[in-house]
Coordinates of C-alpha atoms and ligand atoms in Angstrom, one line a residue:
M96 CA 19.9 -3.1 7.5
T97 CA 20.9 0.5 8.2
L98 CA 20.5 3.6 6.1
E99 CA 24.2 3.4 5.1
Q100 CA 23.8 -0.1 3.7
F101 CA 21.3 1.2 1.1
Q102 CA 23.7 3.8 -0.2
S103 CA 25.0 2.8 -3.6
R104 CA 28.1 4.5 -5.0
L105 CA 27.8 2.6 -8.3
T106 CA 28.4 4.8 -11.4
T107 CA 27.0 4.3 -14.9
P108 CA 29.3 3.4 -17.8
S109 CA 29.2 5.9 -20.7
A110 CA 27.2 3.6 -23.0
F111 CA 24.5 2.1 -20.7
E112 CA 21.0 1.5 -21.9
G113 CA 18.1 -0.9 -21.6
T114 CA 14.5 -1.3 -20.5
V115 CA 13.2 -2.7 -17.2
C116 CA 9.6 -3.6 -16.3
W117 CA 7.9 -4.5 -13.0
Q118 CA 4.4 -4.7 -11.7
A119 CA 3.5 -4.0 -8.1
P120 CA 0.3 -4.6 -6.2
S121 CA -1.8 -2.3 -4.1
N122 CA -2.2 -3.2 -0.4
I123 CA -4.8 -2.7 2.3
A124 CA -3.8 -2.1 5.9
L125 CA -5.4 -4.1 8.7
V126 CA -3.6 -2.1 11.4
K127 CA -3.2 1.4 10.0
Y128 CA -0.2 3.7 9.7
W129 CA -1.4 7.2 10.4
G130 CA 1.1 9.8 11.5
K131 CA 4.7 10.1 10.5
H132 CA 8.1 11.6 11.5
E133 CA 10.6 13.1 9.1
N134 CA 11.8 11.0 6.2
Q135 CA 8.7 8.8 6.1
I136 CA 9.4 7.1 9.4
P137 CA 6.0 5.9 10.7
C138 CA 4.8 6.8 14.2
N139 CA 3.4 3.3 14.7
P140 CA 3.9 -0.1 13.1
S141 CA 1.3 -1.4 10.6
V142 CA 0.4 -4.6 8.8
S143 CA -1.4 -5.1 5.4
F144 CA -2.8 -7.6 3.1
T145 CA -1.1 -7.5 -0.4
L146 CA -3.7 -7.5 -3.2
S147 CA -3.4 -9.6 -6.4
E148 CA -5.6 -7.9 -9.0
C149 CA -5.1 -4.2 -8.4
H150 CA -1.6 -3.3 -9.5
T151 CA 0.6 -0.8 -11.4
K152 CA 2.7 -1.9 -14.3
T153 CA 5.7 0.3 -15.0
S154 CA 8.5 0.2 -17.5
I155 CA 11.6 2.4 -17.7
A156 CA 13.7 2.8 -20.8
F157 CA 17.0 4.2 -19.6
K158 CA 20.0 5.6 -21.4
S159 CA 23.3 7.3 -20.3
S160 CA 23.1 11.1 -20.3
P161 CA 25.2 14.0 -19.0
Q162 CA 22.6 14.6 -16.3
F163 CA 19.5 13.1 -14.8
S164 CA 16.1 13.7 -16.5
F165 CA 12.9 11.8 -16.9
D166 CA 9.7 11.8 -19.0
F167 CA 6.6 10.2 -17.7
S168 CA 3.6 8.9 -19.6
Y169 CA 0.5 7.1 -18.3
D170 CA -0.7 4.3 -20.6
G171 CA 1.3 5.8 -23.4
Q172 CA 0.1 9.4 -23.1
A173 CA 2.2 12.2 -21.6
A174 CA 1.0 12.8 -18.1
P175 CA 2.7 15.9 -16.7
S176 CA 0.4 16.2 -13.7
F177 CA 2.4 13.3 -12.1
N178 CA 5.8 15.0 -12.7
K179 CA 5.9 16.8 -9.4
K180 CA 5.4 13.6 -7.3
I181 CA 7.8 11.6 -9.4
Q182 CA 10.5 14.4 -9.2
Q183 CA 10.1 14.4 -5.4
F184 CA 10.5 10.6 -5.4
F185 CA 13.8 10.9 -7.3
N186 CA 15.0 13.8 -5.1
H187 CA 14.4 11.6 -2.0
I188 CA 16.1 8.5 -3.4
S189 CA 19.1 10.2 -5.1
P190 CA 21.4 9.8 -2.1
Y191 CA 20.9 6.0 -2.3
C192 CA 21.0 5.7 -6.1
Q193 CA 23.8 7.9 -7.3
Y194 CA 23.9 6.1 -10.7
L195 CA 20.7 7.8 -11.6
S196 CA 22.4 11.1 -11.9
K197 CA 23.8 10.1 -15.3
L198 CA 20.7 8.6 -16.7
K199 CA 17.7 9.8 -18.9
L200 CA 14.6 7.8 -18.1
Q201 CA 11.5 7.3 -20.2
I202 CA 8.9 6.0 -17.7
N203 CA 5.5 4.5 -18.7
S204 CA 2.9 3.3 -16.1
V205 CA -0.5 1.9 -16.2
N206 CA -2.9 0.7 -13.4
T207 CA -5.0 -2.4 -13.8
F208 CA -7.7 -0.7 -11.7
P209 CA -9.6 2.4 -12.6
H210 CA -7.5 5.5 -12.4
S211 CA -8.6 8.0 -9.7
S212 CA -10.9 5.4 -8.2
G213 CA -9.9 6.3 -4.7
I214 CA -7.9 3.1 -4.5
A215 CA -4.5 3.9 -3.1
S216 CA -2.6 4.0 -6.4
S217 CA 0.4 5.8 -4.9
A218 CA 1.4 2.6 -3.1
S219 CA 1.5 0.3 -6.2
A220 CA 2.9 3.1 -8.4
M221 CA 5.8 4.0 -6.1
A222 CA 6.5 0.3 -5.5
A223 CA 6.7 -0.5 -9.2
L224 CA 8.9 2.6 -9.8
A225 CA 11.3 1.5 -7.0
L226 CA 11.5 -2.0 -8.3
C227 CA 12.4 -0.7 -11.8
V228 CA 15.1 1.5 -10.2
M229 CA 16.5 -1.6 -8.4
E230 CA 16.4 -3.5 -11.7
I231 CA 18.7 -0.8 -13.2
E232 CA 20.9 -1.1 -10.1
K233 CA 21.0 -4.9 -10.6
Q234 CA 22.3 -4.4 -14.1
L235 CA 25.2 -2.5 -12.7
E236 CA 25.7 -4.9 -9.8
P237 CA 24.4 -8.3 -10.9
N238 CA 25.6 -10.1 -7.7
V239 CA 23.1 -8.3 -5.5
S240 CA 21.2 -10.8 -3.2
D241 CA 17.4 -11.1 -3.5
T242 CA 17.1 -10.0 0.1
Y243 CA 19.0 -6.8 -0.5
F244 CA 17.1 -6.2 -3.8
F245 CA 13.6 -6.4 -2.3
Q246 CA 14.5 -4.7 1.0
K247 CA 16.1 -1.8 -0.8
A248 CA 13.1 -1.7 -3.3
S249 CA 10.8 -1.4 -0.2
F250 CA 13.1 1.2 1.3
L251 CA 13.0 3.3 -1.8
A252 CA 9.2 2.9 -2.3
R253 CA 8.7 4.1 1.3
L254 CA 10.5 7.4 0.4
G255 CA 7.8 7.9 -2.3
S256 CA 4.8 7.0 -0.2
G257 CA 5.0 5.4 3.2
S258 CA 2.5 2.5 2.7
A259 CA 4.2 1.7 -0.7
C260 CA 6.9 -0.1 1.2
R261 CA 4.3 -2.8 2.0
S262 CA 3.6 -3.3 -1.8
I263 CA 6.7 -5.3 -2.7
K264 CA 6.1 -8.6 -1.1
G265 CA 3.0 -10.6 0.0
P266 CA 0.7 -11.9 1.2
V267 CA 1.0 -10.1 4.6
V268 CA 3.6 -7.4 5.3
V269 CA 4.6 -5.6 8.5
W270 CA 6.2 -2.2 8.5
G271 CA 7.4 -0.2 11.5
S272 CA 9.9 -0.8 14.2
H273 CA 8.6 -3.6 16.5
G274 CA 10.5 -6.7 17.5
S275 CA 12.5 -7.7 14.4
Y276 CA 10.4 -5.5 12.0
S277 CA 11.9 -2.2 10.7
D278 CA 10.9 1.4 10.2
L279 CA 13.0 1.5 7.0
F280 CA 11.2 -1.2 4.9
G281 CA 8.3 -3.6 4.9
T282 CA 8.9 -7.3 5.9
P283 CA 6.7 -10.2 5.1
L284 CA 5.0 -11.6 8.2
I285 CA 7.5 -13.7 10.0
S286 CA 5.2 -16.1 11.8
S287 CA 3.1 -18.6 9.8
L288 CA -0.3 -17.6 8.3
H289 CA -3.4 -19.7 9.2
P290 CA -4.7 -21.4 6.0
I291 CA -8.0 -19.6 6.3
F292 CA -6.2 -16.4 5.3
E293 CA -4.2 -17.7 2.4
D294 CA -6.9 -17.1 -0.1
Y295 CA -8.8 -14.4 1.7
H296 CA -11.0 -12.1 -0.4
D297 CA -11.2 -8.3 -0.5
T298 CA -14.0 -6.7 -2.6
I299 CA -13.4 -3.0 -3.0
L300 CA -16.6 -0.9 -3.2
L301 CA -15.9 2.2 -5.2
I302 CA -18.1 4.6 -3.2
D303 CA -16.7 7.8 -4.4
R304 CA -14.3 8.3 -7.3
G305 CA -13.8 12.1 -6.7
Q306 CA -10.6 13.7 -5.4
K307 CA -10.3 13.4 -1.7
T308 CA -10.9 16.7 0.2
V309 CA -7.9 16.2 2.5
S310 CA -4.8 14.4 1.1
S311 CA -3.0 11.6 3.1
T312 CA 0.0 13.9 3.4
A313 CA -2.1 16.6 5.1
G314 CA -3.9 13.9 7.2
H315 CA -0.6 12.5 8.5
Q316 CA 0.5 16.1 9.4
L317 CA -2.6 16.6 11.5
M318 CA -1.4 13.8 13.8
N319 CA 1.3 16.2 15.0
G320 CA -0.1 17.6 18.2
H321 CA -3.3 15.6 17.9
P322 CA -4.7 15.2 21.4
F323 CA -5.1 11.5 21.0
A324 CA -1.9 10.8 19.1
S325 CA 0.2 9.0 21.8
K326 CA -2.7 6.8 22.9
R327 CA -3.4 5.9 19.2
F328 CA 0.3 5.0 18.5
A329 CA 0.3 2.8 21.6
Q330 CA -3.0 1.2 20.6
A331 CA -1.7 0.4 17.1
T332 CA 1.4 -1.3 18.5
K333 CA -0.9 -3.4 20.8
N334 CA -3.2 -4.2 17.9
L335 CA -0.3 -5.3 15.8
D336 CA 0.7 -7.9 18.4
H337 CA -2.9 -9.0 18.6
I338 CA -3.5 -9.3 14.9
I339 CA -0.2 -11.2 14.3
S340 CA -1.5 -13.8 16.8
I341 CA -4.9 -13.8 15.1
L342 CA -3.3 -14.3 11.7
K343 CA -1.6 -17.4 13.1
T344 CA -4.6 -19.0 15.0
G345 CA -7.3 -18.1 12.4
D346 CA -9.6 -16.7 15.1
L347 CA -12.0 -14.9 12.7
K348 CA -14.3 -13.5 15.4
A349 CA -11.3 -11.6 16.8
F350 CA -10.1 -10.7 13.3
V351 CA -13.5 -9.1 12.4
E352 CA -13.5 -7.1 15.7
L353 CA -10.0 -5.8 15.4
V354 CA -10.1 -5.0 11.7
E355 CA -13.3 -2.9 12.1
L356 CA -11.9 -1.2 15.2
E357 CA -8.8 -0.2 13.3
A358 CA -10.8 1.2 10.3
L359 CA -13.1 3.3 12.5
T360 CA -10.2 4.5 14.7
L361 CA -8.4 5.8 11.6
H362 CA -11.4 7.8 10.7
A363 CA -12.0 8.8 14.3
M364 CA -8.5 10.4 14.2
M365 CA -9.5 12.4 11.1
M366 CA -12.8 13.5 12.8
T367 CA -10.9 14.7 15.9
S368 CA -8.0 16.4 14.1
S369 CA -7.8 20.2 14.1
P370 CA -9.3 21.1 11.7
A371 CA -11.6 18.1 11.9
Y372 CA -12.7 16.5 8.6
L373 CA -14.7 13.6 7.3
L374 CA -13.8 11.3 4.4
M375 CA -16.7 8.9 4.8
K376 CA -19.8 9.5 2.7
P377 CA -23.4 8.5 3.5
A378 CA -23.0 5.5 1.2
T379 CA -19.8 4.4 3.2
L380 CA -21.9 4.3 6.4
E381 CA -24.7 2.5 4.6
A382 CA -22.3 -0.2 3.3
I383 CA -20.8 -0.6 6.8
T384 CA -24.2 -1.1 8.3
K385 CA -25.2 -3.6 5.7
V386 CA -22.0 -5.6 6.1
Q387 CA -22.6 -5.8 9.9
A388 CA -26.3 -6.8 9.5
F389 CA -25.4 -9.5 6.9
R390 CA -22.8 -10.9 9.4
Q391 CA -25.3 -10.9 12.2
K392 CA -28.0 -12.6 10.1
T393 CA -25.8 -15.3 8.5
N394 CA -22.9 -15.7 10.9
I395 CA -20.5 -15.4 7.9
P396 CA -17.4 -13.7 9.2
V397 CA -17.4 -10.9 6.7
C398 CA -16.0 -7.5 7.8
F399 CA -15.1 -4.1 6.4
T400 CA -12.0 -1.9 6.5
L401 CA -11.4 1.6 5.2
D402 CA -8.5 3.5 3.7
A403 CA -8.1 7.2 3.9
G404 CA -11.2 7.7 1.7
A405 CA -14.8 6.8 1.3
N406 CA -14.3 3.4 -0.4
V407 CA -15.1 0.3 1.6
H408 CA -13.1 -2.9 1.5
V409 CA -15.2 -6.0 2.3
L410 CA -13.0 -8.9 3.7
Y411 CA -14.1 -12.5 3.8
P412 CA -12.8 -16.1 3.6
N413 CA -12.8 -18.0 0.3
E414 CA -15.3 -20.6 1.6
N415 CA -18.0 -17.9 1.9
A416 CA -17.2 -16.2 -1.4
T417 CA -20.3 -17.4 -3.3
L418 CA -22.8 -16.1 -0.8
V419 CA -20.9 -12.9 -0.1
H420 CA -20.7 -12.1 -3.9
Q421 CA -24.5 -12.5 -4.1
F422 CA -24.9 -10.2 -1.1
I423 CA -22.5 -7.6 -2.7
Q424 CA -24.4 -7.7 -6.0
T425 CA -27.9 -7.4 -4.5
E426 CA -27.2 -5.0 -1.5
L427 CA -24.0 -3.1 -2.0
A428 CA -23.5 -2.6 -5.7
S429 CA -26.2 0.1 -5.8
L430 CA -24.2 2.1 -3.2
C431 CA -21.1 2.3 -5.5
D432 CA -20.2 5.0 -7.9
Q433 CA -21.7 3.8 -11.2
G434 CA -22.3 0.4 -9.5
C435 CA -18.5 -0.2 -9.6
Y436 CA -16.7 -2.7 -7.3
I437 CA -13.6 -4.9 -7.7
H438 CA -13.2 -8.4 -6.5
D439 CA -9.7 -8.9 -5.3
K440 CA -7.8 -11.5 -3.2
L441 CA -4.6 -11.8 -1.2
G442 CA -1.6 -11.8 -3.5
K443 CA 2.0 -12.9 -3.5
G444 CA 3.6 -9.5 -4.3
A445 CA 5.4 -7.7 -7.1
K446 CA 6.4 -9.4 -10.4
K447 CA 8.8 -8.7 -13.3
Y448 CA 6.9 -8.7 -16.6
Ligands
LIG212 O1 1.2 5.9 2.3 P1 0.4 7.1 2.6 O2 1.2 8.3 3.0 O3 -0.5 7.5 1.5 O4 -0.6 6.8 3.9 C1 -1.6 5.9 3.8 C2 -2.2 5.6 5.1 C3 -3.4 4.7 5.1 O5 -3.6 4.1 3.8 C4 -4.6 5.4 5.5 C5 -3.2 3.5 6.1 C6 -2.1 2.5 5.7 O6 -1.5 2.0 6.6 O7 -2.1 2.2 4.5

């Protein structure tokens, strides 16, 4: 697929209206995307687990109108603080969705996970919005193939927030030019997934629900001219090849090592940016130390990963879930903001509802 193939010249008939609804999941990267070129092109390829419980549900009621406009509400309440980000999204996608220029949209979204919990809600939110836009496009062009529908949804979601392009399909998605993978959209892992990963768990420890001190957008920018950038981008590409083979063979020892290395490298990039900054909190480090000690003591292949924030994702196989849940309840819950954590699992991707 090329940029041109995603350009739609469809126009809207004068009486065109309806409602579309999609839900899209959050995702957690195993090999991290950190640093981008113009137009949300990543500096290195990344791969993520798609989640099944944490998602955004979005509906759009659309109607023909002389010009484009939208209203946004969150869980039925007007939420003007999101307008700027949504307007930017529509500005970025308008060359590819000309039919929007003659529509008025009433958008309503709700997350199934706590709002402002530090869980990457922009990925699921942008993915759900992009899928709704594609559903409108499909009403104008019903013969569109499923492949095109989902690739373009991922392409549009990427223009809203890079990692959102990995929130359309599941259970494992690669984004970034490498072999047959693309910079333009996320692609489900092409090789087979070892059965141990099919029902893998991710418990998200909500360590800090406050606003991040440095946004992801600012963080990506600090990779421009970062002294370790080129080595990091090369390392991520190598790690992607390595993890693709681990995901096939089910080598959990190698999985644990690589996933934790990636998480700490992401934060090492932040700590060595100029200006340098820290998003981990004391409780983040405490949780990491406890996860590693529990692994050492029990030989259970539990590991952690991090997003661009203080929260900790605890990853483990289904066969160890009972013991790991007990460990989380007794040793990690007290480190969480108001004792809050979310048990999630690998998921299959977005759904119409
Ligand atoms: O999608 P953005 O621009 O919010 O960047 C997110 C980057 C990380 O979550 C830190 C890593 C990743 O690959 O998801």
